[in-house]
CSV table of C-alpha atoms in Angstrom, one decimal:
chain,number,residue,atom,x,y,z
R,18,UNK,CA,3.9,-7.8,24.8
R,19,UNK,CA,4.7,-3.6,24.3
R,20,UNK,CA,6.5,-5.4,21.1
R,21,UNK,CA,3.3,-6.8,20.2
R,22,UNK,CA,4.7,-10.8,20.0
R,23,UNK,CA,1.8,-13.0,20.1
R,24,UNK,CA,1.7,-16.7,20.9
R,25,UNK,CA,2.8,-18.9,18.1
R,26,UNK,CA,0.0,-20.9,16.4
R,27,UNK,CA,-2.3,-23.7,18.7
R,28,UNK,CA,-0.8,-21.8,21.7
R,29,UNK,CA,-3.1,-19.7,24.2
R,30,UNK,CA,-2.5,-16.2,25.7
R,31,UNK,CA,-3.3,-15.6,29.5
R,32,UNK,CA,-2.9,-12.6,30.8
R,33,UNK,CA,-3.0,-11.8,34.8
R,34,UNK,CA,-3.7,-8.4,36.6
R,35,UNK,CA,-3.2,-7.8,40.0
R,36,UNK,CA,-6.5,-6.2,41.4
R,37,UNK,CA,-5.3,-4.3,44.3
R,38,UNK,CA,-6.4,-1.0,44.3
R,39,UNK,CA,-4.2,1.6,46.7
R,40,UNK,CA,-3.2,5.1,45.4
R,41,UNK,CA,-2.0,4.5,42.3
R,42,UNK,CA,-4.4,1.8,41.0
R,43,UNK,CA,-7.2,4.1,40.1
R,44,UNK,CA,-5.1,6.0,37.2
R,45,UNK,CA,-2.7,2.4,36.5
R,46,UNK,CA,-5.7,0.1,35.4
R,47,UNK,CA,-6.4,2.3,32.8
R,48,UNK,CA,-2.9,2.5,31.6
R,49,UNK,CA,-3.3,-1.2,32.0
R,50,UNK,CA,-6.5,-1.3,29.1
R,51,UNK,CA,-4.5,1.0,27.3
R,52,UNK,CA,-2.3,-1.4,26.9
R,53,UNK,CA,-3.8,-4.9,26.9
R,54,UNK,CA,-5.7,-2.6,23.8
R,55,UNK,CA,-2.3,-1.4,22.2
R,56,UNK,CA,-0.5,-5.2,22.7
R,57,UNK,CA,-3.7,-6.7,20.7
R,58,UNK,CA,-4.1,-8.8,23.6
R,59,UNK,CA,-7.7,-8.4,24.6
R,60,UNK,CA,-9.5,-10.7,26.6
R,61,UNK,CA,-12.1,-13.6,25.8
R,62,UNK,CA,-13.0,-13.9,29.1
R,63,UNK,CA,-12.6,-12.3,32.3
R,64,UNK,CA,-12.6,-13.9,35.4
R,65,UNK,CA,-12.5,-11.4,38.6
R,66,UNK,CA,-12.5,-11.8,42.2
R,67,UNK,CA,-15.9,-10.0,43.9
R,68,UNK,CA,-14.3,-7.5,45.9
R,69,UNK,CA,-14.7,-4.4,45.5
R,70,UNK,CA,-11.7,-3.2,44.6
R,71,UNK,CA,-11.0,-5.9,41.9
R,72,UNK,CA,-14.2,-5.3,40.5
R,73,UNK,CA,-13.4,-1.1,40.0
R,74,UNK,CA,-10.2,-2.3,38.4
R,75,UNK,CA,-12.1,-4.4,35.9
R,76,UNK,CA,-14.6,-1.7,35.0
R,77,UNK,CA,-11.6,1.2,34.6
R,78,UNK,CA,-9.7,-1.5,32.6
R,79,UNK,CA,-12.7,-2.6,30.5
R,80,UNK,CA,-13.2,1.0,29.6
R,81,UNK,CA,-9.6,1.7,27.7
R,82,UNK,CA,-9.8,-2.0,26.1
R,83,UNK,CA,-12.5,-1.9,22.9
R,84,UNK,CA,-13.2,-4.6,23.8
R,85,UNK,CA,-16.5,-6.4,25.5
R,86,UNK,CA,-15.2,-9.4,26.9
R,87,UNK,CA,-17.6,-12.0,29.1
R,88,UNK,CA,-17.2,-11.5,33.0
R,89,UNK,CA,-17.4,-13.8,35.9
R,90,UNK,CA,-17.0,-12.5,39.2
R,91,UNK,CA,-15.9,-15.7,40.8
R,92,UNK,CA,-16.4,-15.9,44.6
R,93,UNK,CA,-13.2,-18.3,44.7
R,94,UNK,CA,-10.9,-15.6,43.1
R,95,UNK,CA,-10.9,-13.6,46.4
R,96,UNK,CA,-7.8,-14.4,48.6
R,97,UNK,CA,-7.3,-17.3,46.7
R,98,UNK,CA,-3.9,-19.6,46.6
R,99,UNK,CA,-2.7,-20.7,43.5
R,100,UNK,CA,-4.2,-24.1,43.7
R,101,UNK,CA,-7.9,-22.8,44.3
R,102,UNK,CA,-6.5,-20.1,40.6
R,103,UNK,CA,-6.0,-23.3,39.1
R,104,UNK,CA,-9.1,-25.0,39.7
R,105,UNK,CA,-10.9,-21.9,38.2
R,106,UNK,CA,-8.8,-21.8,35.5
R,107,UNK,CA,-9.1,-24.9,34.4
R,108,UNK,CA,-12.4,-24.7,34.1
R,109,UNK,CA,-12.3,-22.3,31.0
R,110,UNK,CA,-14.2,-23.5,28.1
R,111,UNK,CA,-12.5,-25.1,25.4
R,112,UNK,CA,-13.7,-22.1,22.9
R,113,UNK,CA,-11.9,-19.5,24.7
R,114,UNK,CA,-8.0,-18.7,23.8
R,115,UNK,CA,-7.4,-15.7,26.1
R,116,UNK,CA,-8.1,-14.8,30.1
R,117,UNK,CA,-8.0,-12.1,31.6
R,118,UNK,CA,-7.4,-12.8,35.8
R,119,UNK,CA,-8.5,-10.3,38.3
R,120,UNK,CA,-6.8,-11.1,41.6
R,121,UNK,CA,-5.3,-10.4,44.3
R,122,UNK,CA,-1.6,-10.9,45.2
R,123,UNK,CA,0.2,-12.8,46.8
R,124,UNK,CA,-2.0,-15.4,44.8
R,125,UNK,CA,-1.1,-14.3,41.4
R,126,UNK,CA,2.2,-13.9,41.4
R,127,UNK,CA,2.6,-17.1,42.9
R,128,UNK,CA,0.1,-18.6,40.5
R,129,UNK,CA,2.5,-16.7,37.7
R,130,UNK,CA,5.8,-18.3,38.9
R,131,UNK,CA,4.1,-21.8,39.5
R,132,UNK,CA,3.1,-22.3,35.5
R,133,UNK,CA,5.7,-20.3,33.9
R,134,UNK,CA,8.5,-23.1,33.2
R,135,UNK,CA,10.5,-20.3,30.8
R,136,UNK,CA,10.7,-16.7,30.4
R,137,UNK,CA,11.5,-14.2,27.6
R,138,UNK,CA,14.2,-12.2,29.0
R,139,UNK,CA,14.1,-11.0,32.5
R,140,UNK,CA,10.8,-11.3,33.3
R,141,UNK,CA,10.8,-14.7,35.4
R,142,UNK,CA,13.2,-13.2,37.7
R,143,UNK,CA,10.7,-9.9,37.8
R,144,UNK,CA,7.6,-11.4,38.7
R,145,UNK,CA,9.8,-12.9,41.4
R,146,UNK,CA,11.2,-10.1,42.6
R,147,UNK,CA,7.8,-7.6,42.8
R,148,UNK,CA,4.0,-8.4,41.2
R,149,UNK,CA,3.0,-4.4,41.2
R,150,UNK,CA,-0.6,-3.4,41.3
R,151,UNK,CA,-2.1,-3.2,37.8
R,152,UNK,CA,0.7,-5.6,36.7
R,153,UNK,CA,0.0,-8.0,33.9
R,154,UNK,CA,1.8,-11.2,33.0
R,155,UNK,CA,1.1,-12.9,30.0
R,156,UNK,CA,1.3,-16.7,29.8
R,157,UNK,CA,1.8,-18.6,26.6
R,158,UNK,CA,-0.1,-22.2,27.0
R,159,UNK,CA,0.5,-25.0,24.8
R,160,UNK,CA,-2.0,-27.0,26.4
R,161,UNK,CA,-5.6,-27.6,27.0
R,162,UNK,CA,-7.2,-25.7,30.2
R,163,UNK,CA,-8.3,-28.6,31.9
R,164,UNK,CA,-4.2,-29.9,32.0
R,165,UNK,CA,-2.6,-26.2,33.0
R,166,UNK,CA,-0.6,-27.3,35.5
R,167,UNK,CA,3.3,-26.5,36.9
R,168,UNK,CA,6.3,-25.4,34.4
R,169,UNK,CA,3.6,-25.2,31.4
R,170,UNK,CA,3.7,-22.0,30.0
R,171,UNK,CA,6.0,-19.7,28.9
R,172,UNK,CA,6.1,-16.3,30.3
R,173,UNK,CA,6.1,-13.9,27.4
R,174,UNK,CA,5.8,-10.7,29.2
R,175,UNK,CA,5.6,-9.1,32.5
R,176,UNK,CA,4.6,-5.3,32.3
R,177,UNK,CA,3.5,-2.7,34.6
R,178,UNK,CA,1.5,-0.3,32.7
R,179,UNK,CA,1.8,3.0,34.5
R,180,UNK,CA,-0.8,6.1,34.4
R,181,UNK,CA,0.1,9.6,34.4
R,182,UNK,CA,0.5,11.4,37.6
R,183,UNK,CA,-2.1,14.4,38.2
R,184,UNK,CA,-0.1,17.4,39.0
R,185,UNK,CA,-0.7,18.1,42.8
């Protein structure tokens, strides 16, 4: 997505973020609304896990994006295992074309590798390797929420958007 690709016509975007939080996330989920913001990816809808730490994420995300997306902080998000992501997921309404997933690992990156059936490039075999704090995966869908399911997207892009260091 740094290139800007977008998902072909009748397809839907999903981007994931990894919510967890130590050292480096407070200056990366900036970097990461910088560049959801830059990519012309922004959210429709965000659906965040309660903790605290996801929820900080969100709100130093949401202010680099320009964007004013609808949030639900969704108490089944928190620790949750890819079938539990899917059941929220699937719940999106029809309307909305892009989500924006606040979690927590190892549930997202297992969620990522369960629906991506193809990659772009290399990054199948990156998500697999390492799913970084404030990484973001996007997910091309060619189907309807309520039928995301294994193998059904197509991974796009897999970035980790990376803040500046504060001299120390």
């Amino acid at each position: 997505m740094c290139s800007g690709t977008r998902s072909p016509p009748g397809r839907r975007g999903w981007p994931t973020l990894i919510g967890r939080w130590p050292g480096a996330g407070g200056r990366d989920a900036p970097a990461a609304g910088r560049w959801l913001r830059s990519a012309g990816r922004p959210p429709e809808l965000v659906v965040c896990s309660p903790a605290r730490r996801t929820r900080e994420t969100w709100e130093l995300l949401h202010g680099e994006l320009a964007a004013d997306p609808e949030v639900v902080h969704d108490d089944r998000v928190y620790a949750a295992e890819p079938p539990e992501l899917l059941r929220v997921l699937r719940q999106t309404p029809e309307r909305v074309r892009t989500v924006l997933l606040v979690a927590h690992q190892p549930g997202v990156q297992e969620l990522t590798l369960a629906l991506a059936g193809a990659a772009e490039g290399d990054a199948l075999e990156r998500v697999r390797e390492k799913f970084p704090t404030s990484a973001i995966a996007v997910l091309d869908l060619d189907v309807p929420w309520p039928r995301l399911g294994g193998g059904c997207a197509v991974l796009a892009q897999f970035v980790v958007p990376r803040g500046e260091k504060k001299p120390g």
